[in-house]
Short mmCIF file of C-alpha atoms and ligand atoms in Angstrom, two decimals:
data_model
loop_
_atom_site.label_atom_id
_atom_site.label_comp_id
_atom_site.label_asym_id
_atom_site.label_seq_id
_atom_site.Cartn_x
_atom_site.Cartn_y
_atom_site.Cartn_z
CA UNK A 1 -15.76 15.98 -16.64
CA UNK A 2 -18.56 14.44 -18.63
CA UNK A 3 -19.66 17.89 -19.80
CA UNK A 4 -17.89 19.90 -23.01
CA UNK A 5 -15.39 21.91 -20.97
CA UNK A 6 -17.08 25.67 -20.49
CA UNK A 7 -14.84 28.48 -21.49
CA UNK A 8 -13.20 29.95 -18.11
CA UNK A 9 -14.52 33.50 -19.53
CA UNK A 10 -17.53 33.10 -18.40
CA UNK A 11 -16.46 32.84 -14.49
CA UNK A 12 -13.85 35.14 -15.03
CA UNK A 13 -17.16 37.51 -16.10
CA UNK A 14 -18.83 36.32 -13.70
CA UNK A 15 -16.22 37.22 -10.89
CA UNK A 16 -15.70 40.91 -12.62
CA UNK A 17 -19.88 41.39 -12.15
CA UNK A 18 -20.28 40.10 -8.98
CA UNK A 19 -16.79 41.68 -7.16
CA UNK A 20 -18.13 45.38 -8.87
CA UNK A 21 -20.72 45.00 -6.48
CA UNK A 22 -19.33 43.84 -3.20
CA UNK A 23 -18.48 46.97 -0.69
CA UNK A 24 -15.10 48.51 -0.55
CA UNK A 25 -12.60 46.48 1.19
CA UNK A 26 -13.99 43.18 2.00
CA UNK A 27 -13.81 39.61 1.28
CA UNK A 28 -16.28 37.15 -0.17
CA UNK A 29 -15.86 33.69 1.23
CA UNK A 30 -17.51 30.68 -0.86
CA UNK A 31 -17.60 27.07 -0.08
CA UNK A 32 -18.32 24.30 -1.97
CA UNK A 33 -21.55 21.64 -0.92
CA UNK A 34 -20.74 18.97 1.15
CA UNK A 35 -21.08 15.37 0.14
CA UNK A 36 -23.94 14.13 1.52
CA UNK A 37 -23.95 10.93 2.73
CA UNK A 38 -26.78 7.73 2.85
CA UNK A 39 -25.29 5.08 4.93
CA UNK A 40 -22.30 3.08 6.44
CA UNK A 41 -19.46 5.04 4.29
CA UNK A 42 -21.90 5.26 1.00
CA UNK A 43 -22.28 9.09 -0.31
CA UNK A 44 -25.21 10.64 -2.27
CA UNK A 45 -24.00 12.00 -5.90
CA UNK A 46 -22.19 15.32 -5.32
CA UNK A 47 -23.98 18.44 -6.07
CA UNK A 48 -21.22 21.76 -6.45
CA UNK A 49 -22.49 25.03 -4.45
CA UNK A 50 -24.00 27.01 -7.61
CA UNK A 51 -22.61 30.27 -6.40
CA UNK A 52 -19.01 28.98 -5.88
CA UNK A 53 -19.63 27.19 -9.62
CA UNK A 54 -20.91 30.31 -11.06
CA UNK A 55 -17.60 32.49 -9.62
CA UNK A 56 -15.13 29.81 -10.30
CA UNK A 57 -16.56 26.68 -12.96
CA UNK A 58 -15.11 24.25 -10.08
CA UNK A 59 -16.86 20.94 -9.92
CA UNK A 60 -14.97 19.59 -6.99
CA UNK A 61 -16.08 18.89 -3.65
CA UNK A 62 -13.76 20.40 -0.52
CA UNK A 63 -13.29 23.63 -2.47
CA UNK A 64 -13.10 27.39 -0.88
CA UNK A 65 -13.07 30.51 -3.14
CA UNK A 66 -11.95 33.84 -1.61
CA UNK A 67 -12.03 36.99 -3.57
CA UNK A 68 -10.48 40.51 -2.23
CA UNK A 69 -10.96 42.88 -5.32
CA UNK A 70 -8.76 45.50 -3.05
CA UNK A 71 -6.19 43.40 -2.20
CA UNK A 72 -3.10 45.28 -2.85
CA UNK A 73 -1.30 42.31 -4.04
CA UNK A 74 -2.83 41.97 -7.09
CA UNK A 75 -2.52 38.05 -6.84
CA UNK A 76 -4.83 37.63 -3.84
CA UNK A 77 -7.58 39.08 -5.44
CA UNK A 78 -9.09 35.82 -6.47
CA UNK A 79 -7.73 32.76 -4.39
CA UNK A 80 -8.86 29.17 -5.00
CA UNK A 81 -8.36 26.71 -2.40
CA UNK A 82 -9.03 22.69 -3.01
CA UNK A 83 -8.13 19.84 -1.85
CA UNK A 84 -4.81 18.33 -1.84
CA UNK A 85 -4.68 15.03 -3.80
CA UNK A 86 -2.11 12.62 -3.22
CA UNK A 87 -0.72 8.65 -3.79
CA UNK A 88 -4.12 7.41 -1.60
CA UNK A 89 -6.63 9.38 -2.76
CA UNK A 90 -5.71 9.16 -6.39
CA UNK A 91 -5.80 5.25 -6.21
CA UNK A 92 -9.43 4.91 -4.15
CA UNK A 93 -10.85 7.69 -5.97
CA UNK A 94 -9.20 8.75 -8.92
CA UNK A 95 -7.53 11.80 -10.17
CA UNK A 96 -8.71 15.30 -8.61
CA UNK A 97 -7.86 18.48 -9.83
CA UNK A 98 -4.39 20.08 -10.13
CA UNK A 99 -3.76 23.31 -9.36
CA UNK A 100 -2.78 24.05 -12.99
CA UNK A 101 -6.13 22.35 -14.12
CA UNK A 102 -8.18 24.21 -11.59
CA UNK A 103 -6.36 27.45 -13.23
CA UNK A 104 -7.53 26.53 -16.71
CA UNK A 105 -11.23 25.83 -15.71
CA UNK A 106 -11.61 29.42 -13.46
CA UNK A 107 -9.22 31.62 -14.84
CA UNK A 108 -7.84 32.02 -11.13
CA UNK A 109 -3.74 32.08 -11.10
CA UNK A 110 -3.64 31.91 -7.21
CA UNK A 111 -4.28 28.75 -6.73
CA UNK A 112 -3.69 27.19 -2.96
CA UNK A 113 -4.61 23.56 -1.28
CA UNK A 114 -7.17 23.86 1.54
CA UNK A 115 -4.99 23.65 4.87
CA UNK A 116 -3.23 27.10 3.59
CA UNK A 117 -6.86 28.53 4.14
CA UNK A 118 -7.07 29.84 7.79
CA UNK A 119 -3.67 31.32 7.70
CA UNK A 120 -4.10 33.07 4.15
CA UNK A 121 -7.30 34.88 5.22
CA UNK A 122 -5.95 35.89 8.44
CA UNK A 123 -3.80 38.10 7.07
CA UNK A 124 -6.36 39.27 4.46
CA UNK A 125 -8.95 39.52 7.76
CA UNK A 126 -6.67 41.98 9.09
CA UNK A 127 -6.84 44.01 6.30
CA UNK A 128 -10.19 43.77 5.48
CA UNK A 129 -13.53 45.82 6.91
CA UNK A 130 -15.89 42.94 6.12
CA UNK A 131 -16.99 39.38 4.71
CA UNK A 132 -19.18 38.25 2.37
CA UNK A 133 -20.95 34.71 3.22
CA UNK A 134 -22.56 32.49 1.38
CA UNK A 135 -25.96 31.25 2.84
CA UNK A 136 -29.35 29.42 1.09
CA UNK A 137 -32.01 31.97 0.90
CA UNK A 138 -34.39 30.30 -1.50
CA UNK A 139 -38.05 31.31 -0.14
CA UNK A 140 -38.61 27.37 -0.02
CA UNK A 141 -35.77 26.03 1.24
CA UNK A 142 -34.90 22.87 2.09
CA UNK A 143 -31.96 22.69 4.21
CA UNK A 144 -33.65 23.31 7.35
CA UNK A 145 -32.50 20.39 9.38
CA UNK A 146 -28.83 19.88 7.58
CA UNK A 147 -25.90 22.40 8.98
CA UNK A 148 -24.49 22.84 5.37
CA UNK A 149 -20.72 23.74 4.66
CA UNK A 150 -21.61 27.60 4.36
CA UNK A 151 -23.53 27.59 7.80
CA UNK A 152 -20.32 25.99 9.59
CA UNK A 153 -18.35 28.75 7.52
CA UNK A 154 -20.62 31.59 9.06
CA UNK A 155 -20.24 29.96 11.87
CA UNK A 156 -16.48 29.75 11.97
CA UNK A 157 -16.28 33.13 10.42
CA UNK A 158 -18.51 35.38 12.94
CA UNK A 159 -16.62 33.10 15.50
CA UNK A 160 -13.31 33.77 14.55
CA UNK A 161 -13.67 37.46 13.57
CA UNK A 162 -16.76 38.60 15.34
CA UNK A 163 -15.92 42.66 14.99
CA UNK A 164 -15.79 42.57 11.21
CA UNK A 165 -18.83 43.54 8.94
CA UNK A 166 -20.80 41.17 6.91
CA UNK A 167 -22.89 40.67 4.17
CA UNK A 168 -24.71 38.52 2.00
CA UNK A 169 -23.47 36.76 -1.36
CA UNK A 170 -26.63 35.90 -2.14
CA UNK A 171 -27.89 39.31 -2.31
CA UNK A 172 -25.79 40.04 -5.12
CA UNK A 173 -25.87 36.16 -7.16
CA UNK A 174 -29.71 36.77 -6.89
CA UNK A 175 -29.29 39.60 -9.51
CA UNK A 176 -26.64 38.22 -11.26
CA UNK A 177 -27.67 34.83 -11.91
CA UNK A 178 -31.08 35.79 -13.02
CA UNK A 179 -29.81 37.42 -16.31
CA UNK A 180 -27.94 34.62 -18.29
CA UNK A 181 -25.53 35.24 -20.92
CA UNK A 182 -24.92 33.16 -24.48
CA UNK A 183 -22.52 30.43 -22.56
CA UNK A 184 -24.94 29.82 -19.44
CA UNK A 185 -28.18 29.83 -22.65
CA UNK A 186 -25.59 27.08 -24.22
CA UNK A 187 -25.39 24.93 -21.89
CA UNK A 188 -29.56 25.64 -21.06
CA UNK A 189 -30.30 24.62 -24.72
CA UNK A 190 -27.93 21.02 -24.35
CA UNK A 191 -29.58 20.07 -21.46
CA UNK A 192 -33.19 20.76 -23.35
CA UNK A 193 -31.90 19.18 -26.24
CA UNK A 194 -30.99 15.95 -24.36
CA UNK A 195 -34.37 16.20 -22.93
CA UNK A 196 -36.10 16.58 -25.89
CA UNK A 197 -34.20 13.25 -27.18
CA UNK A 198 -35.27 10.90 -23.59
CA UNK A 199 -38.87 12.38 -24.94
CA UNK A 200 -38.62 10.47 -28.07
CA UNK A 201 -37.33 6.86 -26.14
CA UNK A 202 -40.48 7.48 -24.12
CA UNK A 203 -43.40 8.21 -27.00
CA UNK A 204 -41.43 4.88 -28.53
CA UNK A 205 -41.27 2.38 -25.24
CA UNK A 206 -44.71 3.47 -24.01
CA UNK A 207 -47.37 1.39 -24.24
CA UNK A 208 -50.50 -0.15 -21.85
CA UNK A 209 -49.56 -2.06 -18.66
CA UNK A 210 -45.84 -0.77 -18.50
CA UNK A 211 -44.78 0.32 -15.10
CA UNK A 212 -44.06 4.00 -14.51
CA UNK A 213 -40.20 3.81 -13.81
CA UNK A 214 -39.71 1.98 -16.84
CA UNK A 215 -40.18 5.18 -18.91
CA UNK A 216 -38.17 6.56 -16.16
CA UNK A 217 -35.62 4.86 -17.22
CA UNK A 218 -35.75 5.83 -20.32
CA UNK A 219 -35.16 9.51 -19.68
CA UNK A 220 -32.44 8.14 -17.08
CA UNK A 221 -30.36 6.45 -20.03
CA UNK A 222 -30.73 9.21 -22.18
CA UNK A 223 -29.20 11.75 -19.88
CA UNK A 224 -26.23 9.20 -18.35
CA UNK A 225 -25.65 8.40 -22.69
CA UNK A 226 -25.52 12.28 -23.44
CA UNK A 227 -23.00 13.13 -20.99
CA UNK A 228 -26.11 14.41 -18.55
CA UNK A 229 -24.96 15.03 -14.75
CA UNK A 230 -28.22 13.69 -13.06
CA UNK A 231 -31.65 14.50 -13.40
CA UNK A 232 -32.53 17.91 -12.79
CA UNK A 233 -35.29 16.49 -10.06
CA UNK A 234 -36.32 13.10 -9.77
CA UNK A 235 -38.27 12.92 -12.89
CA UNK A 236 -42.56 12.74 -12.14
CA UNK A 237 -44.01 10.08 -14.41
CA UNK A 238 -47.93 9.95 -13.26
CA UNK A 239 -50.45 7.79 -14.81
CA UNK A 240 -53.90 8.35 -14.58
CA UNK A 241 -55.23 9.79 -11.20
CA UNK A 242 -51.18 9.98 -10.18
CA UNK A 243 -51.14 13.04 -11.86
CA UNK A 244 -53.18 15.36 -10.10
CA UNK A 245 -50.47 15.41 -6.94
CA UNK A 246 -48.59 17.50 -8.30
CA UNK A 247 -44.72 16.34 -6.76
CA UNK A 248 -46.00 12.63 -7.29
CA UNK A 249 -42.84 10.86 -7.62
CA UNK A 250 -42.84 7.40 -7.04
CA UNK A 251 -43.21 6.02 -10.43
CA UNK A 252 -44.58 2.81 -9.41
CA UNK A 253 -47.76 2.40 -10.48
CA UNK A 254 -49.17 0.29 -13.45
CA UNK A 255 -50.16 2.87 -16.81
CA UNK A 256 -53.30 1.86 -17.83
CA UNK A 257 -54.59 1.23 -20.80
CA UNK A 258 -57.15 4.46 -21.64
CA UNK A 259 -55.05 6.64 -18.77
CA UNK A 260 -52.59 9.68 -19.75
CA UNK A 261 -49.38 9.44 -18.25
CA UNK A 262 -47.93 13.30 -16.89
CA UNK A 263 -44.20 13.32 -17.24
CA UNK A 264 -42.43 16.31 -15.76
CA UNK A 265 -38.73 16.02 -15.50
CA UNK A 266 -35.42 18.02 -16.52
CA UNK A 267 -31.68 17.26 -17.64
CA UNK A 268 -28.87 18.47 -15.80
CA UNK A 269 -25.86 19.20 -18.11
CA UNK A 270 -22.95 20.84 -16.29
CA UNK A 271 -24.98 21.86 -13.34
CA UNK A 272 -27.44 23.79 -15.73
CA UNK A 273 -30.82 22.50 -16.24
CA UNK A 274 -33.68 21.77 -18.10
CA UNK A 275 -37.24 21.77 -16.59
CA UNK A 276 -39.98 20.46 -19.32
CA UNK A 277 -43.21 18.36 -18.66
CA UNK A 278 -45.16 16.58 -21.94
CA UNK A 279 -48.38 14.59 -21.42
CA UNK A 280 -49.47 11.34 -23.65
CA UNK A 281 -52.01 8.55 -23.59
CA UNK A 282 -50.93 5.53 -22.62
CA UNK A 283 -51.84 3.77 -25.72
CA UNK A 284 -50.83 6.69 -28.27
CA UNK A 285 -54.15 7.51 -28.92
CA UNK A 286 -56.18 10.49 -27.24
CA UNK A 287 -59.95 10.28 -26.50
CA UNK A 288 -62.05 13.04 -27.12
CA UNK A 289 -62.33 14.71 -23.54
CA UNK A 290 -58.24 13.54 -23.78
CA UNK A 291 -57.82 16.31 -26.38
CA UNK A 292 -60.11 18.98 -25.02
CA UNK A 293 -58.28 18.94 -22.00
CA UNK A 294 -54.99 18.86 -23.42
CA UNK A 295 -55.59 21.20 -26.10
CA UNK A 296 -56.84 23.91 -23.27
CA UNK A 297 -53.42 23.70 -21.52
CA UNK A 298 -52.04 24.45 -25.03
CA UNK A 299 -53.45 27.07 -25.91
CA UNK A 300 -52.78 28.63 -22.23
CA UNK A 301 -49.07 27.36 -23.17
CA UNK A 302 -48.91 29.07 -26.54
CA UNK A 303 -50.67 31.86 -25.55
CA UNK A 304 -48.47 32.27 -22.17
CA UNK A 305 -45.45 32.10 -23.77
CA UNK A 306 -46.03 34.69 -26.28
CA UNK A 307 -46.60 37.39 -22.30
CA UNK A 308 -42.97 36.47 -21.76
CA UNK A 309 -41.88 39.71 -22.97
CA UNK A 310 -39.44 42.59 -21.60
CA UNK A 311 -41.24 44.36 -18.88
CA UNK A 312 -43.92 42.69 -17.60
CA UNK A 313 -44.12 42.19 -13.80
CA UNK A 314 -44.60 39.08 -12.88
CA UNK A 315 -47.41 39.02 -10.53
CA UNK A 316 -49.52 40.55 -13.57
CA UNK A 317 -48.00 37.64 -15.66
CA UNK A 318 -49.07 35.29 -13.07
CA UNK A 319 -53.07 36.55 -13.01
CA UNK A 320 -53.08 36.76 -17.18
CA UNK A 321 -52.45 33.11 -17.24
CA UNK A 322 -55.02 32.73 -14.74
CA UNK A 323 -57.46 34.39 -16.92
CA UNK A 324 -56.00 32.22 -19.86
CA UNK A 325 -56.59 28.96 -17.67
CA UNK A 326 -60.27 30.64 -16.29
CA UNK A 327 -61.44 30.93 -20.30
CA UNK A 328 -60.42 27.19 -20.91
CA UNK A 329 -62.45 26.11 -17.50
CA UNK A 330 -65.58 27.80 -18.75
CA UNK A 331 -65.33 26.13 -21.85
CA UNK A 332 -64.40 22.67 -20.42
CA UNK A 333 -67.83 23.24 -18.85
CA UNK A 334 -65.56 22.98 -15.53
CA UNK A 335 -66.41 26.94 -14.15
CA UNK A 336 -69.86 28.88 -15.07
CA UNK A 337 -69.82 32.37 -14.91
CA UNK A 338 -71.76 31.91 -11.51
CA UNK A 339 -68.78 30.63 -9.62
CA UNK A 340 -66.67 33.19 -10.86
CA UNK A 341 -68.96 36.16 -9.94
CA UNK A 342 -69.17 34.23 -6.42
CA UNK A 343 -65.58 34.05 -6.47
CA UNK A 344 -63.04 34.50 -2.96
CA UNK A 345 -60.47 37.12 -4.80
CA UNK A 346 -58.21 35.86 -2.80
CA UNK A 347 -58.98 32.12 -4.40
CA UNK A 348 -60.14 32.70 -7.56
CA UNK A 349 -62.23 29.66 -8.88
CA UNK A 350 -59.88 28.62 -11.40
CA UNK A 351 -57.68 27.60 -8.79
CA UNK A 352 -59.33 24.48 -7.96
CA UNK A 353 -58.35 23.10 -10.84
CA UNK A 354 -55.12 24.94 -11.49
CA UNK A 355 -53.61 25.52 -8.54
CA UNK A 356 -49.83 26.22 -8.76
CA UNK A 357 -47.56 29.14 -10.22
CA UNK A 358 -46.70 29.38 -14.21
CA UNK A 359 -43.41 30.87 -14.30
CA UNK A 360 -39.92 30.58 -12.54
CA UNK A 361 -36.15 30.89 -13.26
CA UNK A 362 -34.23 28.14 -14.37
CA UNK A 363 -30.84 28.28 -14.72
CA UNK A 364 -27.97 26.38 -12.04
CA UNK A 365 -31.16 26.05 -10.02
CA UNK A 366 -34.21 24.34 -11.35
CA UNK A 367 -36.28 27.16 -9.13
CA UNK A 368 -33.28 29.38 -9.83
CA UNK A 369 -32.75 32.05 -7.94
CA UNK A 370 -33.89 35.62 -8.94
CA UNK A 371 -36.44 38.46 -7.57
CA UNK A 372 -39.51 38.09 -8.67
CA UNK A 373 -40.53 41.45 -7.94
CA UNK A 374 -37.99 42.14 -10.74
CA UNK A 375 -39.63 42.84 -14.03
CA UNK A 376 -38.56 40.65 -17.24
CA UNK A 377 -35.38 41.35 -18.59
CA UNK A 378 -33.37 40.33 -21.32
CA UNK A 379 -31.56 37.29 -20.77
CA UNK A 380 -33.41 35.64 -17.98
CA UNK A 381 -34.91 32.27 -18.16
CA UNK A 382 -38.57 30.90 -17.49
CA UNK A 383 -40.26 27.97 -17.58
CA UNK A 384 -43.97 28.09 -18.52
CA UNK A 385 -46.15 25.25 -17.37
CA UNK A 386 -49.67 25.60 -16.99
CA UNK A 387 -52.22 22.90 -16.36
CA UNK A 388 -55.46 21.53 -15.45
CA UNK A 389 -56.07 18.48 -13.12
CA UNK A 390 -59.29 17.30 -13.37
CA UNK A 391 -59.39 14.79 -10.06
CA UNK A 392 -62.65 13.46 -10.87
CA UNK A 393 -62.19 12.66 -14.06
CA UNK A 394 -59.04 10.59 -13.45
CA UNK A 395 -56.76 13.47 -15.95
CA UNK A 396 -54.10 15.85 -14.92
CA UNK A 397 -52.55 17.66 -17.97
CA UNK A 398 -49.55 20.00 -17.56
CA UNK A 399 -47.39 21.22 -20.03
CA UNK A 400 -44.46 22.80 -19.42
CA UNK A 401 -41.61 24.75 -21.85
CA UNK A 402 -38.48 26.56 -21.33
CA UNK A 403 -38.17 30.54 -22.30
CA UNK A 404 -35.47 32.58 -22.83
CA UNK A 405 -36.57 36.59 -22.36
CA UNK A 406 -35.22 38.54 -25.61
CA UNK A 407 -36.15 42.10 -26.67
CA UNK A 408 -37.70 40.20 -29.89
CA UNK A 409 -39.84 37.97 -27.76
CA UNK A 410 -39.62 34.49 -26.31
CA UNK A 411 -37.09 32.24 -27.56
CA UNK A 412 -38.12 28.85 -27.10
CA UNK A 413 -35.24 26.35 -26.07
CA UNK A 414 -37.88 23.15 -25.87
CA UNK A 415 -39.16 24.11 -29.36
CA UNK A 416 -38.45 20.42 -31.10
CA UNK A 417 -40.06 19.07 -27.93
CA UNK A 418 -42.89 17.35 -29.27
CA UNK A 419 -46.27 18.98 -28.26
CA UNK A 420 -49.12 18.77 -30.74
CA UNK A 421 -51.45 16.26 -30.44
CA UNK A 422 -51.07 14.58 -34.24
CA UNK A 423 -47.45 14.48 -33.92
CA UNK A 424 -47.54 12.83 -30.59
CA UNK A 425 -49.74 10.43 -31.99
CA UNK A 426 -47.76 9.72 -34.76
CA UNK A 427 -44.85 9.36 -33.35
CA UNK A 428 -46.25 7.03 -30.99
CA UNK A 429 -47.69 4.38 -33.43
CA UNK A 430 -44.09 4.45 -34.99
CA UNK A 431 -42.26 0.97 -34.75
N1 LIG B 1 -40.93 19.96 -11.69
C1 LIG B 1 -40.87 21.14 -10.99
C2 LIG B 1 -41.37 22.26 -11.77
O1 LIG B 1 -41.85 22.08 -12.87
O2 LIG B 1 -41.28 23.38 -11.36
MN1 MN B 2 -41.22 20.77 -14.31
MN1 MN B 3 -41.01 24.02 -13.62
#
């Protein structure tokens, strides 16, 4: 692994939480993702299933976890199931895990290779009243067209045993996952700090006329040098007008000399991730509309953060920062009172130039999952980015931190992320 090895007591936890919640007498079935390929016999960078990571810490492709907290063998409770390495596969593609080595990372003793699957659970099936599946249900998701691992599972599954009950894991990971403890903050705060560091390459390489992707690449050797996994997204580095699309990603354009560059990107450090966006002028020096701007997405910022608080409902959250971001307008000289008094309620006039949500998880999932008709609680992790993309003046500003929710108040994880004007500047003029 090229991440600090995670203690196994926090899946072990995590398999206590979530089996106290699954129904008497049934089995949860989690797969891993599958490798997703590009072309001829080339394979996209493998991404682990974050519910199977968060109940097991396995970071191995071809990987099944079953738990049956009623078993009445005490060692089938919590079975692990991957993928039986041999002579061949160790010399094309190095070593994979041993059972003893997947029993260190998970805590699971009962540890089986993958073609001892079918027959294992068919004598657990025949116990059992019902399953618990694994299956995406982010709002926005994005697997539409792909038959993933876990659909062929349901498939197989329903197929195979069509008269048992079933239910969803996602129903209960949702809760779970949205409250994260010390360990999962950990690992939060390396990938920020790592983050924080490709910042500092960037205020240092950037200057006028360099291409987008080469600050890109900046972050990109940062996170590969600190033991990063990938990028938590493909990183958006917009110059100038680039920065009012909002999932602009290309990172090919020119920065110009006078333009502000938008960078919004995040670390992934043992599939946990950062999510943090920092605007600068191209040639380290703000003009004056520049720091107007920028200073009124600040001041949302610091004054959005400090909402983050135990209790509050997130919808409510969501229209304070609106008023926040409807203030700065009217002082920009962007919004009169007029327009808001004529105002759709539906579409409030702030929208038009801030026109996207403030706050989400992050955690295994960059828009981790999580109800957001939950209110705050302690533990759980938000970004807060607001912003203010002015098209016809060629500016987009967003900024964008990382909050955990503690009964004391946000605790900033992006803190020694450079954000103030003067220090960006100075920073920037450095040799
Ligand atoms: N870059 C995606 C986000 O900030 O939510
Ligand atoms: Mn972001
Ligand atoms: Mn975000």
């Amino acid at each position: 692994m090229r991440y600090q090895k995670i203690l196994s007591e926090l899946f072990i936890k995590n398999r206590e939480n979530f089996t106290n919640k699954m129904k008497a007498n049934t089995i949860a079935i989690l797969t891993s993702n599958d490798e997703m390929p590009t072309n001829a016999d080339d394979l996209m960078g493998f991404a682990q299933n974050n519910d199977l990571f968060y109940l097991s810490g396995i970071d191995q492709e071809e990987t099944i976890l079953v738990l049956y907290p009623d078993a009445y063998k005490k060692e089938n409770r919590a079975i692990l199931f991957i993928r039986e390495t041999n002579d061949f596969i160790k010399r094309w593609e190095g070593n994979k895990l041993t059972k003893e080595e997947a029993t260190q990372i998970s805590g699971i003793k009962n540890v089986k290779w993958l073609h001892e699957f079918d027959a294992t659970l068919q004598l657990f099936a025949f116990e059992a009243d019902g399953f618990y599946l694994g299956h995406n249900e982010h709002a926005k998701r994005v697997t539409e067209k792909i038959e993933t691992q876990q659909d062929r599972m349901i498939l197989w599954c329903k197929e195979k045993y069509p008269l048992h009950e079933y239910h969803r894991v996602a129903k209960i990971t949702r809760d779970l996952r949205q409250i994260k403890s010390p360990i999962e903050i950990g690992l939060i705060q390396k990938a920020a700090d790592i983050g924080i560091e490709g910042f500092h390459r960037v205020l240092k390489a950037c200057k006028p006329n360099i291409k987008e992707y080469e600050l890109e690449a900046e972050l990109t050797y940062t996170l590969i040098k600190n033991g990063g996994t990938r990028h938590a997204f493909k990183p958006i580095v917009a110059s100038g007008i680039n920065a009012c699309s909002l999932h602009y990603n290309t990172n090919d354009a020119i920065c110009n000399d006078g333009d502000m560059i938008l960078i919004d990107f995040g670390v992934c450090y043992a599939n946990y991730n950062s999510d943090t966006t920092r605007c600068i002028p191209v040639n380290g020096k703000f003009t004056k509309r520049q720091k107007e701007v920028y200073n009124a997405v600040l001041h949302c910022l610091k004054e959005g953060a400090k909402l983050l608080t135990v209790g509050k409902n997130h919808a409510e959250y969501e229209r304070e920062m609106g008023s926040l971001v409807e203030d700065q307008l009217k002082k920009l000289g962007l919004l009169t009172n007029e327009d808001i008094a004529n105002q759709d309620p539906d579409y409030p006039a702030y929208k038009k130039y801030f026109m996207h949500g403030t706050a989400h998880h992050l955690g295994l999932d960059v828009h981790d999952v999580g109800l957001y008709s939950t209110n705050l609680q302690e533990g759980m992790v938000f970004t807060c980015e607001p912003g203010i993309y002015i098209e016809e003046e060629n500016i987009g500003i967003r900024l964008e931190n990382d909050y955990v929710i503690t009964k004391d108040g946000p605790l900033n994880l992006t803190e020694k992320m450079p954000i103030e004007i003067e220090e960006i500047e100075a920073l920037m003029q450095e040799i």
